[in-house]
XYZ file of C-alpha atoms in Angstrom:
611
model
C -77.348 84.021 34.668
C -76.722 80.883 36.690
C -75.753 77.691 34.910
C -77.459 74.323 35.229
C -75.980 70.967 34.215
C -77.364 67.471 34.853
C -76.310 64.026 33.665
C -77.649 60.454 33.637
C -75.525 57.743 32.073
C -72.882 55.063 32.247
C -69.961 57.334 33.135
C -69.044 59.016 36.405
C -71.780 61.622 36.688
C -69.848 63.790 39.161
C -66.880 64.200 36.824
C -69.156 64.848 33.841
C -71.219 67.463 35.673
C -68.165 69.297 37.023
C -66.724 69.485 33.505
C -70.093 70.729 32.224
C -70.259 73.435 34.887
C -66.807 74.660 33.887
C -68.261 75.399 30.452
C -71.125 77.309 32.098
C -69.108 79.372 34.551
C -69.567 82.440 32.320
C -73.192 82.429 33.523
C -72.169 82.953 37.143
C -69.113 82.375 39.331
C -70.228 83.364 42.828
C -70.412 79.715 43.964
C -71.128 76.247 42.636
C -72.485 72.968 43.902
C -73.519 69.394 43.153
C -76.405 67.116 44.121
C -75.772 63.359 43.953
C -78.277 60.643 44.938
C -76.650 58.148 47.287
C -79.067 55.328 48.088
C -82.191 57.042 49.475
C -80.686 60.474 50.122
C -79.434 63.304 47.979
C -75.987 64.386 49.119
C -74.774 67.873 48.254
C -71.349 69.397 47.729
C -71.083 73.201 47.782
C -68.165 75.579 47.520
C -67.252 79.214 46.948
C -63.972 78.153 45.340
C -63.504 78.790 41.599
C -64.488 75.956 39.305
C -61.000 75.714 37.841
C -59.847 74.296 41.198
C -62.450 71.494 41.055
C -59.967 68.866 39.882
C -58.004 69.282 43.114
C -61.035 69.337 45.428
C -61.762 65.954 47.065
C -65.199 65.011 45.722
C -65.636 61.413 46.857
C -69.189 60.849 45.616
C -69.666 58.583 42.616
C -72.931 58.044 40.798
C -74.480 57.562 37.365
C -76.721 60.606 37.952
C -75.871 64.081 39.244
C -77.032 67.686 39.025
C -74.906 70.823 39.268
C -75.297 74.591 39.417
C -73.007 77.610 39.119
C -74.505 80.718 40.714
C -74.880 84.391 39.886
C -76.420 85.829 43.042
C -79.788 87.583 42.775
C -81.495 86.844 46.115
C -79.043 86.576 48.979
C -75.310 87.078 49.280
C -72.711 84.822 47.702
C -72.198 82.477 50.636
C -72.411 78.748 51.376
C -75.940 78.919 52.790
C -77.314 80.473 49.605
C -75.305 78.221 47.301
C -77.259 75.761 45.136
C -78.418 72.976 45.048
C -81.040 73.409 47.744
C -82.061 70.133 49.343
C -85.382 69.081 50.866
C -85.774 68.561 54.600
C -86.034 64.817 54.010
C -82.973 64.873 51.691
C -85.040 62.952 49.135
C -84.726 65.624 46.438
C -82.719 68.720 45.582
C -83.399 71.658 43.301
C -81.398 74.117 41.192
C -82.836 77.308 39.767
C -82.056 79.918 37.122
C -84.198 83.039 37.227
C -85.985 85.317 39.664
C -89.259 84.533 41.437
C -90.962 87.904 41.263
C -93.584 87.015 43.909
C -90.906 85.638 46.237
C -91.809 87.887 49.184
C -95.484 86.925 49.057
C -94.671 83.194 48.915
C -92.127 83.564 51.707
C -94.760 85.247 53.887
C -97.153 82.368 53.229
C -94.523 79.865 54.355
C -93.782 81.815 57.511
C -97.496 81.814 58.338
C -97.255 78.007 58.286
C -94.287 78.150 60.696
C -91.903 76.893 58.030
C -88.408 78.162 58.718
C -86.100 79.192 55.894
C -82.357 78.925 56.386
C -81.241 80.835 53.280
C -82.025 84.215 51.737
C -82.809 82.735 48.326
C -86.031 82.569 46.381
C -84.977 79.017 45.422
C -85.408 77.628 48.934
C -88.984 78.918 48.900
C -89.618 76.710 45.855
C -88.185 73.670 47.666
C -90.446 74.190 50.677
C -93.499 74.642 48.461
C -92.706 71.377 46.669
C -92.522 69.645 50.048
C -95.963 70.986 50.923
C -97.415 69.776 47.626
C -95.833 66.331 48.032
C -97.410 66.087 51.483
C -100.782 66.960 49.995
C -100.366 64.363 47.274
C -99.385 61.614 49.684
C -101.859 62.786 52.351
C -99.334 62.212 55.125
C -97.582 64.608 57.484
C -94.106 63.260 56.883
C -92.337 61.255 54.237
C -91.821 57.635 55.179
C -90.715 54.371 53.618
C -94.253 53.003 53.794
C -95.426 55.686 51.419
C -92.706 56.074 48.776
C -92.831 59.080 46.500
C -93.127 58.190 42.834
C -91.881 59.973 39.726
C -95.498 60.949 38.999
C -95.744 62.523 42.467
C -92.622 64.616 41.902
C -93.851 65.681 38.476
C -97.221 66.726 39.855
C -95.764 68.618 42.830
C -93.168 70.423 40.708
C -95.822 71.382 38.147
C -98.152 72.764 40.792
C -95.450 74.884 42.386
C -94.119 76.138 39.069
C -97.553 77.513 38.260
C -97.430 79.548 41.485
C -94.247 81.366 40.428
C -94.182 84.699 38.648
C -91.274 85.725 36.456
C -88.858 83.967 34.106
C -87.654 80.815 35.831
C -86.091 77.471 34.996
C -85.976 74.631 37.529
C -84.298 71.229 37.554
C -85.042 68.703 40.287
C -83.126 65.511 41.124
C -84.621 62.673 43.178
C -83.039 59.989 45.330
C -83.744 56.352 44.538
C -85.454 57.051 41.200
C -82.692 58.024 38.734
C -84.948 60.955 37.872
C -84.315 64.490 36.606
C -87.248 66.845 36.070
C -86.734 70.155 34.292
C -89.115 73.038 33.586
C -88.419 76.250 31.707
C -90.141 79.586 31.361
C -87.913 82.316 29.991
C -84.546 81.030 31.154
C -82.937 78.504 28.779
C -82.928 74.725 29.153
C -81.735 72.221 26.570
C -81.280 68.442 26.611
C -78.817 66.316 24.713
C -78.626 62.560 24.292
C -76.336 59.876 23.049
C -78.956 57.672 21.469
C -79.630 54.054 22.236
C -80.181 53.085 18.587
C -81.701 49.750 19.515
C -84.776 51.456 20.910
C -87.072 54.440 20.377
C -85.516 57.845 19.630
C -86.424 59.038 23.141
C -84.261 56.308 24.706
C -80.593 56.932 25.369
C -77.388 55.609 26.853
C -76.357 59.056 28.153
C -78.412 62.192 28.770
C -77.399 65.797 29.438
C -79.620 68.676 30.538
C -78.071 72.121 30.655
C -78.384 75.869 30.171
C -76.695 75.844 26.784
C -75.598 73.516 24.013
C -71.891 74.326 24.151
C -71.616 72.848 27.663
C -72.169 69.290 26.402
C -71.323 69.705 22.716
C -68.165 67.604 22.982
C -70.335 64.595 23.884
C -73.283 64.935 21.490
C -74.967 67.262 19.030
C -78.400 65.605 19.217
C -80.477 68.133 21.114
C -83.975 68.882 22.326
C -84.901 72.524 22.868
C -87.495 73.082 25.557
C -90.064 75.792 24.963
C -91.672 77.858 27.693
C -94.113 75.974 29.903
C -92.715 72.592 28.998
C -91.506 69.958 31.462
C -88.891 67.357 30.587
C -88.932 64.079 32.505
C -85.621 62.232 32.308
C -85.620 58.725 33.731
C -83.141 55.938 33.203
C -82.847 55.560 29.411
C -86.117 57.383 28.613
C -87.227 60.998 28.051
C -90.677 62.540 27.909
C -91.802 66.125 27.311
C -95.031 67.393 28.889
C -96.943 70.531 27.988
C -97.716 72.115 31.363
C -100.738 73.972 29.990
C -102.488 70.742 28.957
C -100.579 68.170 31.051
C -100.275 66.116 27.846
C -97.152 64.334 26.627
C -95.996 65.890 23.365
C -93.615 64.606 20.665
C -89.930 65.175 21.368
C -88.402 67.236 18.566
C -84.759 66.104 18.584
C -82.462 68.160 16.345
C -78.906 67.625 15.153
C -76.754 70.745 15.547
C -73.469 71.632 13.946
C -70.722 70.042 16.003
C -69.068 72.511 18.375
C -66.711 72.150 21.283
C -65.921 74.809 23.855
C -62.299 74.275 24.744
C -61.304 75.578 28.162
C -57.637 75.910 27.220
C -56.255 79.438 26.908
C -53.692 78.113 24.400
C -50.857 80.033 26.028
C -52.767 83.289 26.432
C -52.943 84.893 29.863
C -56.737 85.197 29.669
C -59.577 84.082 27.458
C -60.356 87.729 26.698
C -57.015 88.254 24.972
C -57.352 84.949 23.143
C -60.851 85.778 21.911
C -59.860 89.282 20.819
C -57.111 87.825 18.684
C -59.394 85.167 17.209
C -61.365 87.877 15.418
C -59.257 87.658 12.292
C -60.643 84.106 11.851
C -64.222 84.597 13.074
C -65.055 87.470 10.718
C -64.945 85.259 7.649
C -67.207 82.715 9.370
C -69.672 85.512 10.055
C -70.177 86.008 6.318
C -71.187 82.376 5.756
C -74.818 83.452 5.449
C -77.180 82.133 2.822
C -77.785 85.089 0.460
C -81.351 83.850 -0.074
C -81.987 84.241 3.663
C -80.682 87.794 3.460
C -82.892 88.495 0.449
C -85.984 87.300 2.343
C -85.211 89.699 5.179
C -84.503 92.520 2.742
C -87.833 91.911 1.020
C -89.647 92.122 4.350
C -87.784 95.335 5.162
C -88.782 96.825 1.816
C -92.454 96.153 2.614
C -92.301 97.412 6.183
C -93.656 100.749 7.283
C -91.085 100.904 10.083
C -87.856 99.070 10.877
C -86.506 98.801 14.417
C -83.338 97.348 15.879
C -82.905 96.337 19.499
C -80.588 94.746 22.012
C -79.414 95.155 25.595
C -76.054 96.417 26.817
C -73.270 95.955 24.285
C -75.721 94.300 21.876
C -77.761 97.524 21.760
C -74.675 99.578 20.898
C -73.897 97.060 18.155
C -77.501 97.499 17.003
C -77.074 101.268 16.903
C -73.993 100.843 14.741
C -75.854 98.482 12.388
C -78.685 101.029 12.156
C -76.093 103.638 11.202
C -74.734 101.353 8.469
C -78.228 100.801 7.077
C -78.802 104.558 6.965
C -75.448 105.523 5.487
C -74.962 102.657 3.016
C -78.489 101.611 2.092
C -80.411 104.849 2.737
C -82.854 102.991 5.012
C -84.074 104.626 8.198
C -83.956 102.368 11.243
C -85.064 103.244 14.763
C -82.784 101.975 17.529
C -84.611 100.933 20.710
C -82.962 99.612 23.901
C -84.779 96.401 24.777
C -85.382 97.569 28.347
C -87.150 100.698 27.016
C -89.397 98.897 24.541
C -92.633 100.012 26.141
C -92.414 103.561 24.804
C -92.041 102.314 21.214
C -94.564 99.483 21.169
C -97.566 101.800 20.553
C -96.046 102.919 17.221
C -95.356 99.395 15.971
C -97.753 97.774 13.534
C -98.254 94.560 11.587
C -95.608 94.063 8.918
C -92.971 96.175 10.654
C -89.566 94.527 11.127
C -87.699 94.260 14.438
C -84.039 93.176 14.249
C -82.780 91.790 17.572
C -79.094 91.528 18.464
C -77.908 89.194 21.236
C -74.835 87.135 21.981
C -76.688 84.465 23.947
C -80.065 84.695 22.224
C -81.632 84.356 25.680
C -81.436 87.972 26.908
C -84.582 88.451 28.984
C -85.244 92.109 28.127
C -84.858 91.459 24.406
C -87.010 88.320 24.491
C -89.732 90.246 26.314
C -89.672 92.944 23.622
C -89.848 90.311 20.873
C -92.791 88.566 22.521
C -94.711 91.830 22.771
C -93.850 92.815 19.190
C -95.004 89.440 17.858
C -98.403 90.040 19.437
C -98.698 92.995 17.053
C -97.652 90.804 14.080
C -94.280 92.482 13.784
C -91.760 90.363 11.848
C -88.665 89.375 13.820
C -85.080 88.997 12.617
C -82.356 87.990 15.053
C -78.583 87.775 15.071
C -77.310 85.531 17.879
C -74.206 83.504 18.660
C -75.720 80.525 20.489
C -77.191 77.619 18.495
C -80.717 76.691 19.546
C -81.399 79.983 21.354
C -85.000 80.958 22.055
C -84.541 84.197 20.139
C -83.811 82.245 16.972
C -86.867 80.064 17.519
C -89.082 83.135 17.853
C -87.673 84.729 14.702
C -89.045 84.828 11.185
C -85.496 85.478 9.966
C -82.907 83.850 12.290
C -79.196 84.393 11.672
C -76.244 82.852 13.525
C -73.095 84.889 14.144
C -70.879 81.776 14.030
C -68.211 83.418 16.187
C -67.980 80.258 18.257
C -68.100 80.032 22.046
C -66.859 82.919 24.183
C -65.592 82.176 27.692
C -64.852 85.774 28.660
C -67.903 87.638 29.960
C -67.206 90.591 27.647
C -68.385 90.183 24.075
C -65.489 90.613 21.684
C -65.499 88.333 18.662
C -69.288 87.984 18.771
C -69.581 91.790 18.544
C -67.450 92.100 15.426
C -69.285 89.133 13.880
C -72.597 90.926 14.428
C -71.186 94.113 12.915
C -70.048 92.041 9.949
C -73.648 90.856 9.547
C -74.874 94.468 9.584
C -72.319 95.543 7.004
C -73.180 92.559 4.779
C -76.905 93.292 5.082
C -76.498 96.955 4.187
C -74.289 96.177 1.203
C -76.603 93.407 -0.028
C -79.496 95.884 -0.081
C -77.573 97.910 -2.684
C -76.564 94.757 -4.612
C -73.001 94.675 -3.316
C -73.088 91.271 -1.590
C -69.973 89.869 -3.287
C -67.874 93.003 -2.820
C -68.931 93.147 0.834
C -67.776 89.563 1.357
C -64.493 90.414 -0.345
C -63.970 93.448 1.914
C -64.646 91.386 5.031
C -62.263 88.655 3.861
C -59.610 91.318 3.294
C -60.327 92.768 6.719
C -59.785 89.319 8.193
C -56.374 89.163 6.507
C -55.482 92.651 7.779
C -56.401 91.697 11.343
C -54.155 88.644 11.161
C -51.256 91.121 10.896
C -52.609 93.623 13.443
C -52.111 91.554 16.583
C -48.321 91.784 16.649
C -46.231 91.864 19.807
C -45.270 95.474 19.090
C -48.873 96.612 18.650
C -50.002 94.855 21.813
C -47.069 96.222 23.804
C -47.900 99.762 22.700
C -51.407 99.427 24.132
C -50.143 97.689 27.284
C -47.675 100.550 27.875
C -50.442 103.100 27.322
C -52.634 101.377 29.918
C -49.889 101.871 32.529
C -50.070 105.656 32.061
C -53.800 105.759 32.887
C -54.040 105.874 36.666
C -57.179 107.931 37.272
C -60.796 106.854 37.625
C -62.272 108.599 34.569
C -61.815 108.183 30.819
C -63.846 109.984 28.166
C -64.275 108.854 24.566
C -65.162 111.236 21.739
C -66.144 110.318 18.207
C -68.498 111.305 15.444
C -70.116 109.692 12.397
C -69.112 106.018 12.165
C -67.146 106.259 15.424
C -70.154 106.961 17.652
C -70.865 103.250 18.061
C -67.182 102.392 18.559
C -66.870 104.970 21.341
C -69.968 103.671 23.180
C -68.854 100.043 22.931
C -65.329 101.021 23.948
C -66.559 102.868 27.033
C -68.649 99.878 28.076
C -65.747 97.453 27.601
C -63.453 99.640 29.715
C -66.046 99.871 32.498
C -66.751 96.143 32.446
C -63.140 94.982 32.537
C -61.311 97.642 34.569
C -64.076 99.255 36.691
C -62.833 102.673 35.530
C -65.609 105.166 34.834
C -65.538 105.495 31.056
C -68.106 107.565 29.207
C -68.624 108.156 25.499
C -69.943 111.344 23.936
C -70.599 112.547 20.433
C -67.658 114.875 19.838
C -70.048 117.738 19.143
C -71.264 117.634 22.738
C -67.878 118.780 24.010
C -68.635 122.515 24.032
C -72.172 121.951 25.292
C -71.206 120.831 28.781
C -68.838 117.883 28.513
C -65.753 120.094 28.520
C -66.456 120.858 32.186
C -65.255 117.323 32.960
C -61.803 117.897 31.503
C -59.038 118.502 34.039
C -55.268 118.369 33.846
C -54.234 114.869 32.779
C -57.774 113.584 32.112
C -57.505 110.793 29.504
C -59.656 111.570 26.452
C -59.821 109.097 23.574
C -60.442 110.703 20.179
C -61.403 108.530 17.194
C -60.043 109.971 13.959
C -59.686 109.023 10.293
C -59.327 110.883 6.997
C -63.064 111.594 6.812
C -63.266 113.459 10.117
C -59.646 114.540 10.618
C -60.219 118.303 10.415
C -63.237 118.210 12.701
C -61.668 115.926 15.308
C -58.394 117.872 15.248
C -60.372 120.942 16.323
C -62.084 118.931 19.055
C -58.746 117.532 20.268
C -57.288 121.047 20.340
C -60.013 122.212 22.692
C -59.414 119.228 25.002
C -55.659 119.849 24.898
C -56.153 123.508 25.807
C -57.899 122.393 29.020
C -55.048 120.057 29.993
C -56.529 116.767 28.782
C -54.326 113.826 27.785
C -55.214 112.993 24.171
C -55.233 109.328 23.150
C -55.751 109.110 19.408
C -57.287 105.996 17.900
C -56.378 106.944 14.392
C -55.089 106.038 10.967
C -52.051 108.291 11.300
C -50.192 110.336 13.933
C -51.253 113.851 14.904
C -49.143 116.373 16.787
C -51.948 116.765 19.324
C -51.806 113.113 20.386
C -50.029 112.270 23.629
C -50.512 108.609 22.752
C -51.796 106.800 19.687
C -53.387 103.436 18.935
C -53.413 102.538 15.278
C -56.735 101.631 13.647
C -56.564 98.081 12.254
C -57.701 98.589 8.648
C -57.594 102.195 7.423
C -58.043 101.529 3.702
C -60.865 98.985 3.886
C -64.527 99.959 3.271
C -65.484 97.392 5.939
C -63.255 99.006 8.563
C -66.236 100.105 10.679
C -66.355 96.477 11.862
C -62.862 96.679 13.358
C -63.071 100.136 14.971
C -64.113 98.544 18.284
C -61.004 96.355 18.570
C -58.481 98.951 19.901
C -60.683 99.656 22.932
C -61.152 95.926 23.520
C -57.387 95.668 23.879
C -57.142 98.812 25.988
C -59.871 97.491 28.305
C -57.958 94.225 28.639
C -54.662 95.857 29.572
C -56.296 98.380 31.913
C -57.822 95.436 33.773
C -54.668 93.348 33.985
C -52.405 96.236 35.023
C -54.837 96.775 37.932
C -54.559 93.114 38.897
C -58.107 92.268 37.767
C -59.352 89.192 35.929
C -61.019 90.523 32.754
C -62.624 87.139 32.048
C -64.781 87.389 35.192
C -65.690 90.997 36.021
C -67.374 91.522 39.362
C -71.177 91.448 39.480
C -71.489 90.492 35.801
C -72.694 87.404 33.958
C -72.516 86.909 30.220
C -76.103 85.832 29.686
C -78.709 88.055 31.368
C -81.784 85.846 31.527
C -83.676 87.848 34.162
C -85.381 91.224 33.845
């Protein structure tokens, strides 16, 4: 939620930052803005226009240092006044913010008692005003003036003091006029630096520096990265970087790491939307998802075998993926796993004990609810495994057994290829437990080949035509056994992309109340294969008798179906991975036939870094 991107270097900082923000727009697209030091002032550019129009917007500022922000609104409406960056009264510094200040109202009241007026509705402006107060204290003057210049040490001290006043998970980056200075602090929300090294000097010196919310945003420039931990401050001056531990105020060694080279391309490659492109990339990403060191899997499996209890968690779609992985572990490996939504962790924490295993699922690896659960579980000496799709994520760093999905960057807010990659991990884990690692890899490779033939023009047109027949505001999805997870994920995808109320039920619930929702023409999706054909045929008959429109997601036609979407891989033991794909496509076409942009659903951001 909210994207931050800063740059210091030899190139045009404005151009570099705008390009970086385009890679971060998935984190928020309510507004965006820039802060650029020009002589002794910080000038700002703010707009509500989409970032893709930035190349045609006249941005005349040029500088070797700039800071940008793309916003997902939490405090205050999406308007120009609330748009970041927020600039100081003196225009000597500006601030961008990712997170929520939980004690915002109390701090705002304190400022009002000092007769300090706030022009925006944001919690970020409160931080700016508090920094001004602390700078005044440090300089012991009422107003800033040329006779008493503010130093980098002053800014660092003021920012540190204010940060310690804030409650909640927050990341701040401050830019200063006249100093070529960026200061960043993280607690909860992600912050990562990248450099192009100046090899003639110390490793902390550089010719170009990037500071951003994720690695992919600057990966085309460098893969030499520094991952900030909570309560660390990074001080970026011209050609030099320092990291300070805010708890001790001591400079600590900078742990630069070299990541696998990635590049997030913003081209849709001829596709109408990134969502459709990323859905169709799944035939290629599944094989990458199996590129897991079997020894790493064995270490996790050993820990699971010693554990009294095993839990799996996630938030939103990641939790439904977790539920499906738990089902695979039960059905394939005969291992009981408790599924816990990350935002409901509190009720399960009392039962957790040292040596238990918690498996966390997350696309970003920075999901606030899931991180909070992990932090609490670690206090009880629970072992953590994680499956994430973002290199360098905090969740991986907190894990005893970190695994990377390797689905590559996703631009669309909805998780598509990352979801199937995480399911592939779950299938591989379950099969490895019963000594079927090689056969599992073979099945996933075969599934990849089958998917390469699934995304044909005819198949896509069938689903697009079906979407045109669905004109109401309610869709219900029914499944049982291995289709429970697919129905829940499908319902969420439809809601996210099309804003249609979609709800999933275990098929057995139909006669216990759900059937009251069925009216003439109500679309009801029934998941069916050879294993549950008799049972689901009976369920579909009951829906049909009440006038429902039956949409079968099935291996073969059935006379009860009004419409049918073919399952991608009916004869493959790994087909549970691909069961979620038909509803991804249906969600896409339901959105586009309503004139919606499925890449940027309203009110949503891809990475939820606030609780």
